[in-house]
Short mmCIF file of C-alpha atoms and ligand atoms in Angstrom, two decimals:
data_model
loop_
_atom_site.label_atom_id
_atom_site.label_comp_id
_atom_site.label_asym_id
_atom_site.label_seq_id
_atom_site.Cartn_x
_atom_site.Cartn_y
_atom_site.Cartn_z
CA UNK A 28 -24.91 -14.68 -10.68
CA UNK A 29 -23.06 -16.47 -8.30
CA UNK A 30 -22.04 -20.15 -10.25
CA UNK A 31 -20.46 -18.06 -12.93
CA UNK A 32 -16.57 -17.19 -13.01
CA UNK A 33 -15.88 -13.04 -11.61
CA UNK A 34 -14.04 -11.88 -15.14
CA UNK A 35 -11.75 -9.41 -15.63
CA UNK A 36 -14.54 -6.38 -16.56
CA UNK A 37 -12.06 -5.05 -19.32
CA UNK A 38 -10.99 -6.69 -22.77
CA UNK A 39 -7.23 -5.80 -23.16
CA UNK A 40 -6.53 -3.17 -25.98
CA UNK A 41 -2.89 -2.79 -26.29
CA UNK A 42 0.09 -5.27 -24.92
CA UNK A 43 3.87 -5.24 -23.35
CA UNK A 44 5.80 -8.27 -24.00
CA UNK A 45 6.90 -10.57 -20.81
CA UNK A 46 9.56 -13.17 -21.27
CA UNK A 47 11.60 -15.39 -18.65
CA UNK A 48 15.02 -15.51 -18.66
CA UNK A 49 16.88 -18.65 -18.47
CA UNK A 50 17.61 -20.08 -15.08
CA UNK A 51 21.39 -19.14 -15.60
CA UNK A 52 20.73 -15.67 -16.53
CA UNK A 53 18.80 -15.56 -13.21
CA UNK A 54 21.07 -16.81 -10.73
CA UNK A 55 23.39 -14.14 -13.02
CA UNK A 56 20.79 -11.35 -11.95
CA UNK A 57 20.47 -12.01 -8.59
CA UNK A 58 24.32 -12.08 -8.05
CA UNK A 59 24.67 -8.82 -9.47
CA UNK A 60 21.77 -7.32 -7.53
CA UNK A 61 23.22 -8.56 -4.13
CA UNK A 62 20.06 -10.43 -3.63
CA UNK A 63 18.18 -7.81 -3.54
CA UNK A 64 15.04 -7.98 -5.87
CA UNK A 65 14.96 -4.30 -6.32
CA UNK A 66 18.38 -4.16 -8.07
CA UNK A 67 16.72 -6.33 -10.69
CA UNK A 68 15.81 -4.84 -13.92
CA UNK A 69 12.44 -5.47 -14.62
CA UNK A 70 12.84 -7.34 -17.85
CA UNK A 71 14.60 -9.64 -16.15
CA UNK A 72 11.32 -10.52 -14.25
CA UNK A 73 8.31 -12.12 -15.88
CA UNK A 74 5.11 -11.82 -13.43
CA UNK A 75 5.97 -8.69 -11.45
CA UNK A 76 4.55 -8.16 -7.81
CA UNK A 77 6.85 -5.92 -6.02
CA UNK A 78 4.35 -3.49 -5.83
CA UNK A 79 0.60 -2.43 -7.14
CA UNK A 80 1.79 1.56 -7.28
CA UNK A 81 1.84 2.96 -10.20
CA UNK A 82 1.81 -0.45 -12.35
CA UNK A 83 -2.03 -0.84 -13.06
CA UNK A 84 -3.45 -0.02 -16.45
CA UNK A 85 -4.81 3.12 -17.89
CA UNK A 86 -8.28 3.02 -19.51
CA UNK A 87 -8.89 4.24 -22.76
CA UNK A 88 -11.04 6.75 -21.01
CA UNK A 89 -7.49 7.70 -19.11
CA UNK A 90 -5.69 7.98 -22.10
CA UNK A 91 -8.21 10.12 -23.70
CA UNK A 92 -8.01 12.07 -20.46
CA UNK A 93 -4.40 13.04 -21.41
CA UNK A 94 -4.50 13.95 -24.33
CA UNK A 95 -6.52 16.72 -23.27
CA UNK A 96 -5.08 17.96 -20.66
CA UNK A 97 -4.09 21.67 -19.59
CA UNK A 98 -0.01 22.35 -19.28
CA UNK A 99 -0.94 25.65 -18.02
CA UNK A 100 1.50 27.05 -14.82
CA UNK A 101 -1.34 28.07 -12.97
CA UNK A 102 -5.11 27.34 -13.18
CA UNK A 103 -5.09 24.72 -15.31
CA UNK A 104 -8.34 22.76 -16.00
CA UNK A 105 -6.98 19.50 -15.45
CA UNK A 106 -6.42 21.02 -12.21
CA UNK A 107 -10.18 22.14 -11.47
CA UNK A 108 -11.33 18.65 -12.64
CA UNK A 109 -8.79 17.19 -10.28
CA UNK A 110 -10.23 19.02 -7.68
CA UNK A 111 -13.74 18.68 -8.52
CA UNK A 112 -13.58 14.76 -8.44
CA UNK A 113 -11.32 14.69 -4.93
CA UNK A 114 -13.79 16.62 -3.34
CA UNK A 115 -16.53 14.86 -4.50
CA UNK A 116 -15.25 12.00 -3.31
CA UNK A 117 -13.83 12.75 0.05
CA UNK A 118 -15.90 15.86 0.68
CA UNK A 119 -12.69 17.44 1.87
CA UNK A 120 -12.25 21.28 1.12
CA UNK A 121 -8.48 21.95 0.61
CA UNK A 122 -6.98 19.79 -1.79
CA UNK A 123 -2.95 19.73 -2.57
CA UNK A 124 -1.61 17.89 -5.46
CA UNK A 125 1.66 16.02 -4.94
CA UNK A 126 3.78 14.36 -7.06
CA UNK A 127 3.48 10.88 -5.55
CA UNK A 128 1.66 10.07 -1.86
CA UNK A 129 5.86 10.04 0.18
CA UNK A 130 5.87 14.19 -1.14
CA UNK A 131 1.93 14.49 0.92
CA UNK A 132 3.18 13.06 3.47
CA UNK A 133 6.49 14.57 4.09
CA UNK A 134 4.76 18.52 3.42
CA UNK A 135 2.13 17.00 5.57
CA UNK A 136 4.66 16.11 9.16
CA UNK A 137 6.67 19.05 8.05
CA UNK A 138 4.14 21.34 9.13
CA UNK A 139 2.39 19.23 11.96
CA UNK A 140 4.77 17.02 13.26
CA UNK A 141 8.36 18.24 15.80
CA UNK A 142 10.82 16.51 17.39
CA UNK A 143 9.81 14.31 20.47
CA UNK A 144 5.95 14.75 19.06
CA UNK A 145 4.41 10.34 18.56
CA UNK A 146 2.54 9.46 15.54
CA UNK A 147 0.00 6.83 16.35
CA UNK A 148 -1.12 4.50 13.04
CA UNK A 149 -2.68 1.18 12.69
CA UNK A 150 0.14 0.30 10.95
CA UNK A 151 3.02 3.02 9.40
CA UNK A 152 3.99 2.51 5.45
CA UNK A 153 7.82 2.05 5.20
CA UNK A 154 8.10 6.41 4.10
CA UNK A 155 5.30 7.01 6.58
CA UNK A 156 7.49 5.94 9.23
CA UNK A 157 10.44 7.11 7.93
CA UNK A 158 8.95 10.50 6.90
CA UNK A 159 7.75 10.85 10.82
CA UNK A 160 10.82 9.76 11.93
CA UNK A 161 13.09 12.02 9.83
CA UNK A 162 11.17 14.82 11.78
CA UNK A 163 12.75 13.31 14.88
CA UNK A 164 9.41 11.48 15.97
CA UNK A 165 8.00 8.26 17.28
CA UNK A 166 6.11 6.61 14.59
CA UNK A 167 3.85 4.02 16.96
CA UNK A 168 1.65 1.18 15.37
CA UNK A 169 -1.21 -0.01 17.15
CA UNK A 170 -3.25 -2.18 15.43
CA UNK A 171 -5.60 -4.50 17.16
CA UNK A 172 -3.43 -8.25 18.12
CA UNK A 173 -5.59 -10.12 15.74
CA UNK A 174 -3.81 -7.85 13.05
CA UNK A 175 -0.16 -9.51 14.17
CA UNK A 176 -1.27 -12.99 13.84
CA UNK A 177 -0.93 -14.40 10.46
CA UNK A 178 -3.36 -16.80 11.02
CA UNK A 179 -5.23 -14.92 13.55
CA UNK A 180 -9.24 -14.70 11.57
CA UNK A 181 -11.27 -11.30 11.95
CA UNK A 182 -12.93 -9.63 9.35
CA UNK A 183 -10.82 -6.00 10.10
CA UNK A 184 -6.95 -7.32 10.89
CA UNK A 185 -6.32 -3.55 10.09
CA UNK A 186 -8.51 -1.95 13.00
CA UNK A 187 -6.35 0.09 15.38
CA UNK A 188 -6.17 -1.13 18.73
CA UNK A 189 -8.68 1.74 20.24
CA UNK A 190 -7.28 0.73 24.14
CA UNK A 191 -3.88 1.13 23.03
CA UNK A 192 -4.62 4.40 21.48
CA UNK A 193 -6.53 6.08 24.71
CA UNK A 194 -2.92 4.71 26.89
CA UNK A 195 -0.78 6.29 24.19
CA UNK A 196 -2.62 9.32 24.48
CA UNK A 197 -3.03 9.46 28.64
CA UNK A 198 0.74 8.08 28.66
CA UNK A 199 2.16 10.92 25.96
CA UNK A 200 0.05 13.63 26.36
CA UNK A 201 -2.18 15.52 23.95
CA UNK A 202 0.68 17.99 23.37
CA UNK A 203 2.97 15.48 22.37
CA UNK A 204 0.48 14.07 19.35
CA UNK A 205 -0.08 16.16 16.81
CA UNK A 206 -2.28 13.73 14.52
CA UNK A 207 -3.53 10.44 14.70
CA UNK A 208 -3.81 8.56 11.37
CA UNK A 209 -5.24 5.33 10.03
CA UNK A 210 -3.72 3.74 6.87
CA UNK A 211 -6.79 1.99 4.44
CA UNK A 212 -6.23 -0.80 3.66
CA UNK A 213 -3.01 -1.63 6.52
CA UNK A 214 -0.73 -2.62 3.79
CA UNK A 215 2.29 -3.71 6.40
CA UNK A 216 -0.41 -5.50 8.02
CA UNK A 217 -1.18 -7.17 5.17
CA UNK A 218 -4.08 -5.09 3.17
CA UNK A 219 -6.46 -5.80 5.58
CA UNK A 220 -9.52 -3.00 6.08
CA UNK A 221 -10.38 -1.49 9.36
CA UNK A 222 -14.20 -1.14 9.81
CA UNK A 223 -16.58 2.40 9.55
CA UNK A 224 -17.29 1.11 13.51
CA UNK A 225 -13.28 1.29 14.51
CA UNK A 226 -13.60 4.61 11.97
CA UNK A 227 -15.84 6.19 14.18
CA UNK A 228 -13.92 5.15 17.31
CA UNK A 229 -10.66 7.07 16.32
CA UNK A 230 -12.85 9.94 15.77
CA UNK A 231 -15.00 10.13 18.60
CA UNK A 232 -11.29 9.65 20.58
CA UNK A 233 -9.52 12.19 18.38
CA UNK A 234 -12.42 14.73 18.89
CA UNK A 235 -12.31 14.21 22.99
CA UNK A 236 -9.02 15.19 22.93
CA UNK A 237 -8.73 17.20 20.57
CA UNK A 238 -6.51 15.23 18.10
CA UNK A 239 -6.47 15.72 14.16
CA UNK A 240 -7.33 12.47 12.42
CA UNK A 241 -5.97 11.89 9.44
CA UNK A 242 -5.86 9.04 6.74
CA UNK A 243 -3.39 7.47 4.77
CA UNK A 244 -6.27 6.59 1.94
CA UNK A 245 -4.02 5.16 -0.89
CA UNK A 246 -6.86 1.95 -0.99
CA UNK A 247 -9.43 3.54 0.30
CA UNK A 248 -11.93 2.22 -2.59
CA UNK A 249 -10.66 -1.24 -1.60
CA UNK A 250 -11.44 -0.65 1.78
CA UNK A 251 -14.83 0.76 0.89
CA UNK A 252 -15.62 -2.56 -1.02
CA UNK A 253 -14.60 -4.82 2.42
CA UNK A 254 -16.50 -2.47 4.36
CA UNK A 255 -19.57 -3.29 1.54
CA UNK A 256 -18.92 -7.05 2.32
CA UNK A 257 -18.12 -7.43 5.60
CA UNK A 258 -19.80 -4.80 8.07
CA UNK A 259 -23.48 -5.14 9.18
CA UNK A 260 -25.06 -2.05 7.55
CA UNK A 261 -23.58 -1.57 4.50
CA UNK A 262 -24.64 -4.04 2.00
CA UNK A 263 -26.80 -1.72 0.16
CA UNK A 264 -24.37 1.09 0.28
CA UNK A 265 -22.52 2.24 -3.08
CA UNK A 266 -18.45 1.69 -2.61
CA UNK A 267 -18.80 6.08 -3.05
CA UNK A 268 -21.27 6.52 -0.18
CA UNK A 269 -18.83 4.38 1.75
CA UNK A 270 -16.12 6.21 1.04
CA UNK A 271 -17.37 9.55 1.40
CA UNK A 272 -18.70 8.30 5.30
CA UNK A 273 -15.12 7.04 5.57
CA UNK A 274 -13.40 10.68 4.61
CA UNK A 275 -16.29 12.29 6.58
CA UNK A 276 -14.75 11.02 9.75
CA UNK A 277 -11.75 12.37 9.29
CA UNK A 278 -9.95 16.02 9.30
CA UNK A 279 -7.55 14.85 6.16
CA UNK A 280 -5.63 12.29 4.30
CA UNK A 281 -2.61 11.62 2.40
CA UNK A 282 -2.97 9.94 -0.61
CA UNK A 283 -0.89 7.87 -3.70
CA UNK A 284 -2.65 8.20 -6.70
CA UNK A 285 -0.43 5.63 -7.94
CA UNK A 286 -2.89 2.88 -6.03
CA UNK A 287 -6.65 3.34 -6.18
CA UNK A 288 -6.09 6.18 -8.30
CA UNK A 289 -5.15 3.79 -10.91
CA UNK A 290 -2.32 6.02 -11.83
CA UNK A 291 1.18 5.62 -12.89
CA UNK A 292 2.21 8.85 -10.91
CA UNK A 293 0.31 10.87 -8.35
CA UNK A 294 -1.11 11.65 -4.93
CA UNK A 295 -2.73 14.18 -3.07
CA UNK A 296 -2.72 15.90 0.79
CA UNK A 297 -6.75 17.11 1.85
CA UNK A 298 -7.89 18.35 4.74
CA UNK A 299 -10.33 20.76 6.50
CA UNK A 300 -7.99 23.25 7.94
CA UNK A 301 -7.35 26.00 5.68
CA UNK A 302 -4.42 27.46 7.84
CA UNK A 303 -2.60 24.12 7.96
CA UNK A 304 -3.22 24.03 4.37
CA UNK A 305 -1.78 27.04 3.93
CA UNK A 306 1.43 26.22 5.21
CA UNK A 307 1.39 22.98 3.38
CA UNK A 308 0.85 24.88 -0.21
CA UNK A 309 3.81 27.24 1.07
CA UNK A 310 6.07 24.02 1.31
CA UNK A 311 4.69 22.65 -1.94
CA UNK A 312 5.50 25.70 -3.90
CA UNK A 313 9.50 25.14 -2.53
CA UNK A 314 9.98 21.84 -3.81
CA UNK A 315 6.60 20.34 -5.84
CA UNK A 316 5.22 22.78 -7.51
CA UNK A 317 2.46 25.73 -7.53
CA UNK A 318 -0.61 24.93 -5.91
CA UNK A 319 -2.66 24.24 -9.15
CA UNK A 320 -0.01 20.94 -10.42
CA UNK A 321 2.13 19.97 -7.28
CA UNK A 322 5.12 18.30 -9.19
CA UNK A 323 2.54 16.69 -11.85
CA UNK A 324 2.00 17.50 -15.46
CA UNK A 325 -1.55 18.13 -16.32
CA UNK A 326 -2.14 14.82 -18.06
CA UNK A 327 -1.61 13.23 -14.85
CA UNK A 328 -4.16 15.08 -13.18
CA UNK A 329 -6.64 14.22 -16.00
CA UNK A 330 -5.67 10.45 -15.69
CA UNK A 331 -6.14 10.61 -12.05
CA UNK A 332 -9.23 12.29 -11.61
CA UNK A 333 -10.82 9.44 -13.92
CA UNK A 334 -8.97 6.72 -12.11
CA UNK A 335 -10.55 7.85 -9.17
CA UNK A 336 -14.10 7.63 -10.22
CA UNK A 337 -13.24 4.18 -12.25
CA UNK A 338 -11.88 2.54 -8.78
CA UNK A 339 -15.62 3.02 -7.40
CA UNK A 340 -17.25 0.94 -9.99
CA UNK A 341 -18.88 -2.50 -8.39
CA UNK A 342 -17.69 -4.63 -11.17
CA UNK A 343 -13.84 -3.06 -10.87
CA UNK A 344 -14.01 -3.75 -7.00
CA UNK A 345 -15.61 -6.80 -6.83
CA UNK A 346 -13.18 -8.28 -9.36
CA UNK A 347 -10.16 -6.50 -7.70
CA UNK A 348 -10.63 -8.29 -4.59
CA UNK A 349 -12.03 -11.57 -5.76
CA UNK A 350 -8.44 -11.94 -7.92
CA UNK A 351 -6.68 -11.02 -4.88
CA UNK A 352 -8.77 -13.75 -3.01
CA UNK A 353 -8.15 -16.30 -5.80
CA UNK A 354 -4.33 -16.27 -5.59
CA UNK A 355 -4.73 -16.38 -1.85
CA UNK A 356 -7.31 -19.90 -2.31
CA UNK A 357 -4.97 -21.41 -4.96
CA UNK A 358 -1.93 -21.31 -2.59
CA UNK A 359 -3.57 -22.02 0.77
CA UNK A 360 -5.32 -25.32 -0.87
CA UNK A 361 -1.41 -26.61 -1.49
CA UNK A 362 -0.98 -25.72 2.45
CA UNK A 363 1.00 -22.75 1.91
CA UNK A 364 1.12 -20.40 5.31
CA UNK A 365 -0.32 -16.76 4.31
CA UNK A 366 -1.65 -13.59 6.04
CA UNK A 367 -5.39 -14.77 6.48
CA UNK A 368 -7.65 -13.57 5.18
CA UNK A 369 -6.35 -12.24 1.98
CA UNK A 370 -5.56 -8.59 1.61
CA UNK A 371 -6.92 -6.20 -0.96
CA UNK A 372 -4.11 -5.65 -3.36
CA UNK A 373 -1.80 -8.46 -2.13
CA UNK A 374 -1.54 -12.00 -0.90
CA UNK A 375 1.12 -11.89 2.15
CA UNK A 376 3.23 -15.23 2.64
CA UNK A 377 3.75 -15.97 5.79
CA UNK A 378 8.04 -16.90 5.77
CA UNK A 379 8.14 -17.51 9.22
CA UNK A 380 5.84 -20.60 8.54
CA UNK A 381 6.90 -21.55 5.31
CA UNK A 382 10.63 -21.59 6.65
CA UNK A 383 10.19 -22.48 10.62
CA UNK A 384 14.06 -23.50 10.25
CA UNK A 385 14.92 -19.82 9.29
CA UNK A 386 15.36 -17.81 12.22
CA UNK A 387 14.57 -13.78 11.68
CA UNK A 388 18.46 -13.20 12.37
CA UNK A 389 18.78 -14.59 8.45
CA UNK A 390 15.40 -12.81 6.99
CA UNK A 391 13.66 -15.76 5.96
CA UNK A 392 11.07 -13.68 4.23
CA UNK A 393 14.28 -12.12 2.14
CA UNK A 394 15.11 -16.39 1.27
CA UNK A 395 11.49 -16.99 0.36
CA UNK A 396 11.03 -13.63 -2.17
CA UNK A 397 14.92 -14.37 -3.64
CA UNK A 398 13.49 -18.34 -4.22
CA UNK A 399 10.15 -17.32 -6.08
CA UNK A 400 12.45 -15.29 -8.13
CA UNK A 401 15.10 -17.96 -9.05
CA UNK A 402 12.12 -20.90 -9.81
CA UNK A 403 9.49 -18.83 -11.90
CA UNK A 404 10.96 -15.33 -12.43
CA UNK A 405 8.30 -13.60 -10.15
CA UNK A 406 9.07 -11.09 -8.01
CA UNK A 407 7.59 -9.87 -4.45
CA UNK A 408 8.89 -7.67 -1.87
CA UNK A 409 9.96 -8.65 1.42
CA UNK A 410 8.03 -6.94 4.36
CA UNK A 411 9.83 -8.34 7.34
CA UNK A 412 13.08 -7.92 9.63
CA UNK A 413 14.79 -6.20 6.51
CA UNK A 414 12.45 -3.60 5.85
CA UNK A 415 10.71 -3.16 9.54
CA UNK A 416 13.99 -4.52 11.77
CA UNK A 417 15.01 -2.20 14.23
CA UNK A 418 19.19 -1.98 14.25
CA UNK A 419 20.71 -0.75 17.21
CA UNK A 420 23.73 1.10 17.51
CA UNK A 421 25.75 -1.86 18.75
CA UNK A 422 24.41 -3.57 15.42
CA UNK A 423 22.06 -5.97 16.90
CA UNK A 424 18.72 -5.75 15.48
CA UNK A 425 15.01 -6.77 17.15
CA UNK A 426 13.11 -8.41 14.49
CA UNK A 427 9.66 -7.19 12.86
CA UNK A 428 6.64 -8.52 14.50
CA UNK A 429 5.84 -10.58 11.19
CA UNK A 430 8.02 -11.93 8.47
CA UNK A 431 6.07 -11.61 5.12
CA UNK A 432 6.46 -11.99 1.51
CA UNK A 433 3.62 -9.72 -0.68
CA UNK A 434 3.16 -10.47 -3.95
CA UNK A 435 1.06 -7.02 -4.61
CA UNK A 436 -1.74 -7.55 -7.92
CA UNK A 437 -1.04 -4.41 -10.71
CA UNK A 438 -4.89 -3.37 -10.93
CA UNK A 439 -5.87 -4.37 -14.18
CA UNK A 440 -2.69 -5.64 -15.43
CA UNK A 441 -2.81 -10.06 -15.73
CA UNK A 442 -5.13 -12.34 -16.39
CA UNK A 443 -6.16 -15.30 -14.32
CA UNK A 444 -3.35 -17.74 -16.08
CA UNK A 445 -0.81 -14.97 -15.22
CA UNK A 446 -1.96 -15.33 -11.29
CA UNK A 447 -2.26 -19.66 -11.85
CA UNK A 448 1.34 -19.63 -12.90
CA UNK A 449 2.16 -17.51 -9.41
CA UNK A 450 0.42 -20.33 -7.41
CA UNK A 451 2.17 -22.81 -9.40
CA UNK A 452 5.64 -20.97 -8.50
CA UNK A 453 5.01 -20.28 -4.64
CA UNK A 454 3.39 -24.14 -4.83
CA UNK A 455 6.81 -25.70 -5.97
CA UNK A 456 9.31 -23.33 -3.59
CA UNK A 457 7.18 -24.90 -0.93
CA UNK A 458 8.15 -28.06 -2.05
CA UNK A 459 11.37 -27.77 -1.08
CA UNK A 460 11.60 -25.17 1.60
CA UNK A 461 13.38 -27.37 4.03
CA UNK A 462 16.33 -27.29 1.61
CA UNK A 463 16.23 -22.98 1.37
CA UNK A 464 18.79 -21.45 3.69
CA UNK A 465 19.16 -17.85 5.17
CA UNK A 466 20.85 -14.41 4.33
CA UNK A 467 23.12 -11.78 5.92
CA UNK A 468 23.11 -8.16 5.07
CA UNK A 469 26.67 -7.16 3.86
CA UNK A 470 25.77 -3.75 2.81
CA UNK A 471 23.01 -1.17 3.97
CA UNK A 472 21.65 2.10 3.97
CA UNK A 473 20.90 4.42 7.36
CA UNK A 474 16.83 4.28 6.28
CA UNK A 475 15.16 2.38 4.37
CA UNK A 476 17.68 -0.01 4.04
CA UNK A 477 15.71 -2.64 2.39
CA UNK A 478 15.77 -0.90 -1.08
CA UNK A 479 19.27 -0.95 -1.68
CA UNK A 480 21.39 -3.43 0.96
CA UNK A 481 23.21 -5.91 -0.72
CA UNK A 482 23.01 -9.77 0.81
CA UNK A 483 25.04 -12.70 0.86
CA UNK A 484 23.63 -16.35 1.35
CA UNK A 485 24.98 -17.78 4.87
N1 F0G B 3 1.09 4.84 2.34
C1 F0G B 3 0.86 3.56 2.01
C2 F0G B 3 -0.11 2.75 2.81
C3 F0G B 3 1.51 3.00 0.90
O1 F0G B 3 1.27 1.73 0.58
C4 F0G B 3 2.42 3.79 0.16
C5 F0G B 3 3.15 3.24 -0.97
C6 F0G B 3 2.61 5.13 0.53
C7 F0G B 3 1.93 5.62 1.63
C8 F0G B 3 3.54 6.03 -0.22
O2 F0G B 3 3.04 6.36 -1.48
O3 F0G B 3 4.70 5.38 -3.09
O4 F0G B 3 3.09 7.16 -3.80
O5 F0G B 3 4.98 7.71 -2.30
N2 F0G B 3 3.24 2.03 -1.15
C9 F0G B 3 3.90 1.36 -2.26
C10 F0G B 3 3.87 -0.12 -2.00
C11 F0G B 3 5.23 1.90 -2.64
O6 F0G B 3 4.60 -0.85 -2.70
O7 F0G B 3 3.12 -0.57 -1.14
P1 F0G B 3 4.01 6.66 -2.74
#
């Protein structure tokens, strides 16, 4: 019934306490922490956004799930379950358990990906790129321009460029690409889905040539759901049938449980191959675990494999993304800049126009995540020229194509006033942004610097 508010479908059955600090003890934090939201502790944060891995809540039906499941070493039947539901789901054979969706991925480019080999992706996850590159590769994004542009309006900002892919191919060489993968929803590109149709492209490219396709599915029920809204063709398709025609295009994914598994821990590789899967279980067994719990207890496989047939429910999905959507509505109407239109899991602020007088050299998205902190005690991450800067060896760095701020949604975990406070927050930093100044990096890491460089204000 469309006049009537999209609730929460869940009544709330057992709490955690939130509390601001004072403004003092803030400024106190942040100091210590370099200005660097990830050195904060978290109970010195009171509406936390960093991230929606591994921070949703269980169900009771998840719960129940662990207390039930199998510790065995080997054939557990948390484990068969597990695998029952993934391949249900994806219809993919081979199924490898991994302790979180980084572990997939690495085992994954261990075995496919050498030296001088390029990785083409709509857009590469901060450890997908760094997990290609630490096998001495080119991770390449090529998602379509609209998918650049903030403001840019297209119902798939995550669709990869499919010219740019065929020129990277011709240009490279088949040898030189050992998979092709597309990341659902583009989280760097700020949760946006890519459509069945662009789908279908990859594959129909991947299969001329003779290219693996792979995806990096950690939302894939999200993108199922845009898919359900947006695309000619699918209204009247279940957010499962979706899904399974999504994984039916493809030879394989990586996956973090810890998203639209509604996990707090987890992931998976699949694939068809059973000789690359091989060698993948053969890695897994050196530093995860045997085949049958990959680096997880059997609880978590139990709470995962009912995650992943709760995420497919209508009422979960169309709630997901209509609180997403709301945060994203309450902010724009106050004429705050944002990636449009909102992604699944995450509203993106756009820092480059909420702080025009910022230039990328200072990481205005950086100012603009430390400020939301310091007013309200909310905390986002900073996907800009900090965590997606290129530094070169002279120390001069070319910035990232887009300076955001996400504030990522924990499935299941605040209410509406939780998300009307946020607006309220972001609402009064705009306020004042002309008075917000810039940062320097004073400390930093050789990868993935953005988790633990320290910052001074300039
Ligand atoms: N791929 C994508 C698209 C992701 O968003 C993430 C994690 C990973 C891979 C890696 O999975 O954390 O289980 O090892 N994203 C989190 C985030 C950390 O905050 O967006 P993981």
């Amino acid at each position: 019934m469309p006049y009537r508010t999209i609730i929460e479908p869940f009544r709330i059955h057992s709490t955690q306490a939130i509390n601001l600090p004072t403004r003092e003890d803030r400024d106190k934090a942040l100091g210590r922490a370099g200005f660097n939201l990830f050195g904060l502790h978290a109970d010195e944060v009171i509406i936390d956004l960093l991230t929606d891995s591994g921070t949703g809540a269980m169900s009771a039906k998840q719960w129940a799930g662990m207390m039930v499941g199998d510790e065995s070493y080997a054939g557990s039947r948390s484990f068969y379950r597990f695998l029952d539901v993934v391949q249900g789901i994806t219809g993919l054979p081979e199924i490898i358990p991994t302790h979180q969706g980084r572990a997939a991925e690495r085992i994954l480019f261990s075995v496919m990906v050498k030296a001088g080999d390029v990785v083409p992706n709509n857009t590469h996850f901060d450890t997908t790129r760094a997990n290609v590159e630490y096998q001495g590769a080119e991770a390449r994004d090529l998602v379509i321009t609209e998918g650049k542009d903030p403001s840019a309006d297209h119902p798939f900002k995550g669709n990869m460029d499919i010219e740019a892919l065929e020129r990277t191919i011709t240009e490279v060489g088949v040898e030189r690409i050992p998979l092709v993968m597309v990341t659902v929803t583009n989280n760097s590109g700020g949760g946006q889905p890519v459509s069945m149709e662009n789908l279908r492209a990859v594959r129909d490219l991947c299969s001329h040539h003779g290219i693996p396709f792979y995806l990096d599915a950690c939302r894939f029920a999200e993108n199922s759901w845009f898919i359900k809204l947006r695309e000619p063709g699918y209204e009247d398709h279940t957010p499962r049938e979706i899904a399974a025609e999504m994984f039916s295009l493809a030879d394989g994914c990586t996956m973090s449980a810890k998203k639209d598994g509604l996990a707090n821990i987890g992931g998976f590789l699949a694939m068809r191959d059973p000789l690359v899967a091989a060698s993948c279980r053969n890695l897994l067994i050196l530093t995860e675990g045997f085949p049958t719990y990959g680096g997880l207890a059997g609880y978590d496989l139990e709470a995962i494999a009912q995650g992943l047939e709760e995420v497919l429910d209508e009422e979960y999905l169309r709630y997901r993304i209509r609180s997403t959507e709301y945060l994203a509505e309450k902010v724009s109407a106050a004429g705050v800049p944002i990636v449009r239109p909102a992604g699944g899991h995450a509203v993106y602020l756009d820092a480059k126009g909420f702080l025009p007088h910022i230039p990328a050299s200072q990481y205005p998205a950086q100012a603009l995540a430390v400020e939301l902190y310091k007013d309200g005690g909310v905390r986002g991450v900073e996907i800009g020229s900090v965590m997606f800067g290129t530094v070169h060896a002279d120390g001069t760095e070319t910035p990232a194509a887009m300076e955001l701020v996400r504030l990522a949604i924990p499935r299941r975990t605040y209410t509406q006033s939780h998300i009307d406070y946020v607006g309220e927050v972001v609402v009064s930093v705009a306020e004042r942004a002309e008075s917000i100044g810039g940062y320097r990096i004073i400390e930093q890491a050789p990868w993935l610097r953005h988790f633990t460089a320290r910052f001074e204000p300039v």
